[in-house]
Coordinates of C-alpha atoms in Angstrom, one line a residue:
M71 CA 23.8 7.8 -31.0
D72 CA 23.9 9.6 -27.6
G73 CA 22.3 8.4 -24.4
L74 CA 19.0 10.1 -24.8
G75 CA 19.0 9.0 -28.4
V76 CA 19.2 5.4 -27.2
A77 CA 16.3 6.0 -24.8
L78 CA 14.3 7.6 -27.7
A79 CA 14.7 4.4 -29.8
R80 CA 13.7 2.3 -26.8
F81 CA 10.7 4.4 -26.1
A82 CA 9.6 4.3 -29.7
A83 CA 9.7 0.5 -29.7
M84 CA 7.3 0.4 -26.7
R85 CA 4.3 1.6 -28.7
P86 CA 1.7 -1.2 -29.4
P87 CA 1.2 -1.5 -33.1
E88 CA -2.5 -2.1 -33.1
P89 CA -5.5 -1.5 -30.8
P90 CA -6.5 -4.1 -28.2
P91 CA -9.2 -6.6 -29.2
S92 CA -12.8 -6.0 -28.4
G93 CA -14.0 -8.4 -25.9
G94 CA -13.9 -9.1 -22.2
D95 CA -11.4 -7.7 -19.7
D96 CA -9.5 -11.0 -19.6
A97 CA -8.9 -10.9 -23.4
N98 CA -7.6 -7.3 -23.2
K99 CA -5.4 -8.2 -20.2
V100 CA -3.7 -11.0 -22.0
W101 CA -3.3 -8.8 -25.1
Y102 CA -1.6 -6.1 -23.0
L103 CA 0.6 -8.5 -21.1
R104 CA 1.8 -10.2 -24.3
R105 CA 3.0 -6.8 -25.5
N106 CA 4.8 -5.9 -22.3
R107 CA 8.6 -6.3 -22.1
L108 CA 8.2 -8.4 -19.0
F109 CA 6.7 -11.2 -21.2
L110 CA 9.0 -10.9 -24.2
E111 CA 9.4 -14.3 -25.8
A112 CA 6.9 -15.9 -23.4
T113 CA 4.6 -18.4 -24.8
E114 CA 0.9 -17.7 -25.3
A115 CA 0.1 -20.5 -22.8
G116 CA 2.5 -18.9 -20.3
V117 CA 0.9 -15.5 -20.5
V118 CA -2.6 -17.0 -20.2
S119 CA -1.6 -19.1 -17.2
S120 CA -0.3 -16.0 -15.5
E121 CA -2.9 -13.4 -16.3
H122 CA -5.0 -14.2 -13.2
L123 CA -2.3 -12.8 -11.0
F124 CA -2.7 -9.3 -12.6
T125 CA -5.5 -6.9 -12.0
M126 CA -6.2 -4.1 -14.5
C127 CA -7.2 -0.6 -13.1
E128 CA -7.6 2.8 -14.7
M129 CA -6.2 5.8 -13.0
P130 CA -6.9 9.5 -14.0
R131 CA -4.3 12.1 -14.5
G132 CA -3.1 13.6 -11.2
M133 CA -3.8 10.4 -9.1
R134 CA -1.1 9.2 -6.8
V135 CA -0.3 5.5 -7.3
F136 CA 1.8 5.4 -4.2
D137 CA 3.6 7.7 -1.8
Q138 CA 7.1 7.9 -0.4
G139 CA 7.1 5.7 2.7
D140 CA 4.4 3.4 1.4
T141 CA 4.8 -0.2 2.6
T142 CA 2.4 -1.9 0.2
R143 CA 4.2 -4.6 -1.8
V144 CA 2.7 -4.3 -5.2
V145 CA 4.4 -4.0 -8.7
Y146 CA 2.7 -2.0 -11.5
V147 CA 2.8 -2.6 -15.2
V148 CA 2.0 0.4 -17.5
K149 CA -0.4 -0.6 -20.3
R150 CA -1.4 2.9 -21.4
G151 CA -0.7 6.4 -20.3
A152 CA 2.2 7.8 -18.4
V153 CA 3.4 7.8 -14.8
R154 CA 5.9 10.2 -13.2
I155 CA 8.3 8.8 -10.6
A156 CA 9.6 11.4 -8.2
R157 CA 11.5 11.7 -4.9
E158 CA 10.7 14.2 -2.2
T159 CA 13.8 15.7 -0.7
A160 CA 14.4 16.5 2.9
D161 CA 13.8 20.2 2.2
G162 CA 10.4 19.5 0.6
K163 CA 11.4 19.6 -3.1
D164 CA 9.8 17.2 -5.5
V165 CA 12.4 15.9 -7.9
T166 CA 11.3 14.0 -11.0
V167 CA 13.5 11.0 -11.6
A168 CA 11.7 9.2 -14.5
L169 CA 8.7 9.3 -16.8
L170 CA 7.3 5.9 -17.6
G171 CA 5.0 4.8 -20.5
A172 CA 3.5 1.7 -22.1
G173 CA 5.7 -1.3 -21.7
D174 CA 7.3 -0.1 -18.5
F175 CA 6.8 -1.4 -15.0
F176 CA 7.6 0.2 -11.6
G177 CA 7.5 -0.6 -8.0
E178 CA 9.8 -3.6 -8.6
E179 CA 12.0 -2.7 -5.5
T180 CA 9.3 -4.5 -3.5
L181 CA 10.3 -7.8 -5.1
F182 CA 13.6 -7.8 -3.2
D183 CA 13.1 -5.5 -0.2
D184 CA 10.6 -5.0 2.5
R185 CA 11.6 -1.4 3.2
P186 CA 9.2 1.5 2.6
R187 CA 9.2 3.0 -0.9
T188 CA 11.6 5.8 -1.5
T189 CA 9.7 7.5 -4.4
V190 CA 6.3 8.8 -5.3
A191 CA 4.4 7.7 -8.4
V192 CA 1.9 10.1 -10.0
V193 CA -0.2 9.6 -13.1
V194 CA 0.5 12.4 -15.6
E195 CA -1.5 11.0 -18.5
D196 CA -4.7 8.9 -17.9
A197 CA -3.3 5.5 -17.4
L198 CA -4.3 1.8 -17.6
L199 CA -2.2 -0.2 -15.2
C200 CA -1.9 -3.8 -14.2
T201 CA -1.1 -4.5 -10.6
V202 CA 0.4 -7.7 -9.2
R203 CA 1.4 -8.6 -5.6
A204 CA 5.2 -8.7 -5.3
D205 CA 5.1 -12.1 -3.7
D206 CA 3.1 -13.5 -6.6
L207 CA 5.4 -12.0 -9.2
F208 CA 8.5 -13.2 -7.4
A209 CA 7.1 -16.8 -7.3
L210 CA 6.3 -16.5 -11.0
L211 CA 9.8 -15.4 -11.8
S212 CA 11.2 -18.2 -9.7
R213 CA 9.3 -20.7 -11.8
D214 CA 10.0 -19.2 -15.2
P215 CA 13.7 -18.4 -15.9
A216 CA 12.7 -16.5 -19.2
L217 CA 10.7 -14.0 -17.3
A218 CA 13.4 -13.6 -14.6
F219 CA 15.9 -13.0 -17.4
N220 CA 13.5 -10.3 -18.9
V221 CA 13.4 -8.5 -15.5
A222 CA 17.2 -8.7 -15.3
K223 CA 17.5 -7.2 -18.8
L224 CA 15.0 -4.4 -18.0
L225 CA 16.9 -3.5 -14.8
S226 CA 20.2 -3.6 -16.7
G227 CA 18.7 -1.3 -19.3
R228 CA 17.8 1.2 -16.6
L229 CA 21.3 1.2 -15.4
D230 CA 22.5 1.8 -19.0
D231 CA 20.1 4.7 -19.3
A232 CA 21.3 6.1 -16.0
R233 CA 24.9 6.0 -17.2
A234 CA 24.0 7.5 -20.6
T235 CA 22.1 10.3 -18.8
M236 CA 25.1 11.0 -16.7
E237 CA 27.2 11.3 -19.8
D238 CA 24.6 13.7 -21.3
L239 CA 24.6 15.8 -18.1
A240 CA 28.4 16.0 -18.2
Y241 CA 28.9 16.8 -21.9
A242 CA 25.6 18.0 -23.5
R243 CA 24.4 21.6 -23.3
V244 CA 21.1 22.2 -21.4
G245 CA 19.3 23.2 -24.6
D246 CA 20.3 20.0 -26.3
R247 CA 19.3 17.9 -23.3
I248 CA 15.8 19.6 -23.3
L249 CA 15.4 19.0 -27.0
H250 CA 16.4 15.3 -26.6
L251 CA 14.0 14.9 -23.7
Y252 CA 11.1 16.2 -25.7
R253 CA 12.0 14.0 -28.7
K254 CA 11.9 11.0 -26.3
L255 CA 8.6 12.1 -24.9
A256 CA 7.2 12.6 -28.4
A257 CA 8.2 9.1 -29.4
E258 CA 6.4 7.5 -26.5
H259 CA 3.5 9.9 -25.6
G260 CA 3.1 12.1 -28.7
C261 CA 0.5 12.3 -31.4
A262 CA 1.2 13.4 -35.0
V263 CA 0.0 16.8 -36.0
A264 CA 0.8 19.2 -38.8
G265 CA 4.5 20.1 -38.6
G266 CA 5.6 17.6 -36.0
T267 CA 4.5 15.6 -32.9
R268 CA 2.4 17.0 -30.1
V269 CA 3.3 16.2 -26.5
D270 CA 0.4 16.9 -24.2
L271 CA 2.1 15.9 -20.9
R272 CA 1.7 18.7 -18.4
L273 CA 5.3 19.0 -17.3
T274 CA 6.3 22.2 -15.4
H275 CA 9.7 23.7 -16.1
A276 CA 10.7 22.4 -12.7
D277 CA 9.8 18.9 -13.8
V278 CA 11.9 19.4 -17.0
A279 CA 14.8 20.8 -14.9
S280 CA 14.7 17.6 -12.7
L281 CA 14.9 15.4 -15.8
V282 CA 17.7 17.2 -17.5
G283 CA 19.8 18.2 -14.5
S284 CA 19.3 21.9 -14.5
T285 CA 17.3 24.7 -12.8
R286 CA 13.8 25.9 -13.5
E287 CA 15.1 29.3 -14.4
T288 CA 17.7 28.0 -16.9
V289 CA 15.1 25.6 -18.4
S290 CA 12.7 28.5 -19.0
V291 CA 15.4 30.5 -20.8
E292 CA 16.6 27.5 -22.9
I293 CA 13.0 26.6 -23.9
A294 CA 12.4 30.1 -25.1
K295 CA 15.6 29.9 -27.2
L296 CA 14.5 26.6 -28.7
V297 CA 11.1 28.1 -29.6
D298 CA 12.8 31.2 -31.1
A299 CA 15.0 28.8 -33.2
G300 CA 12.0 26.8 -34.4
R301 CA 13.3 23.6 -32.7
L302 CA 10.2 23.4 -30.5
R303 CA 6.8 25.0 -30.8
L304 CA 4.4 25.8 -28.0
D305 CA 0.6 25.4 -28.3
R306 CA -0.9 26.5 -25.0
R307 CA 0.3 23.9 -22.5
A308 CA 1.4 21.4 -25.2
V309 CA 4.8 21.2 -26.9
I310 CA 5.1 20.4 -30.6
V311 CA 8.4 18.7 -31.6
P312 CA 9.2 19.3 -35.3
P313 CA 10.7 16.4 -37.3
E314 CA 14.5 16.0 -37.1
G315 CA 16.4 17.4 -40.0
P316 CA 19.2 15.6 -41.7
S317 CA 22.2 15.1 -39.5

């Protein structure tokens, strides 16, 4: 399995298997926290005793969670929706470096460093987030080795993803990288429709180019080729990913 295939499997595993319980905000918060990779193998009592540190907030598509240069020391846990992480270059370009979905967290650099943020976080699909002060989360990790180990595993997984992506960039053709990207997005953010999985994330061709290591012009040409070959379908601003055929 190639690097983006590994990421696809990991994204698919993030999806919660059932809807949250009806009830108060605290009940829903505990339900979401228990299903986050940060709390894997944590006891029910451990999650309940920690939930008061987290605050749930809903953010609409297009809202900026934080800006490059922001000095707030807050960590964010994605419960629902999607968040784009980008870096603004010196010449004013906006380069997408990651798309995060349910089960991910971001802003963790503030756990270990007081420097201003080096990225921008923007909601690209209406999101439900949990926020926690970096100092509170650091204290929690210091008291609970299992949670600290989870964070270490998550950060290690991101390094593995980065290495795998570098291999894809070196060896895979641009069209294949685009197709793998949309399969990954379909697994995390898609909804089943006739003939495939619909991805409603509003990614520009420049966004896709940033994620696959190409140019906007090349991405536009390669997406047109994938559509002509029936490997992707366009439905207005959405992309429909057909099921994979036998390998």
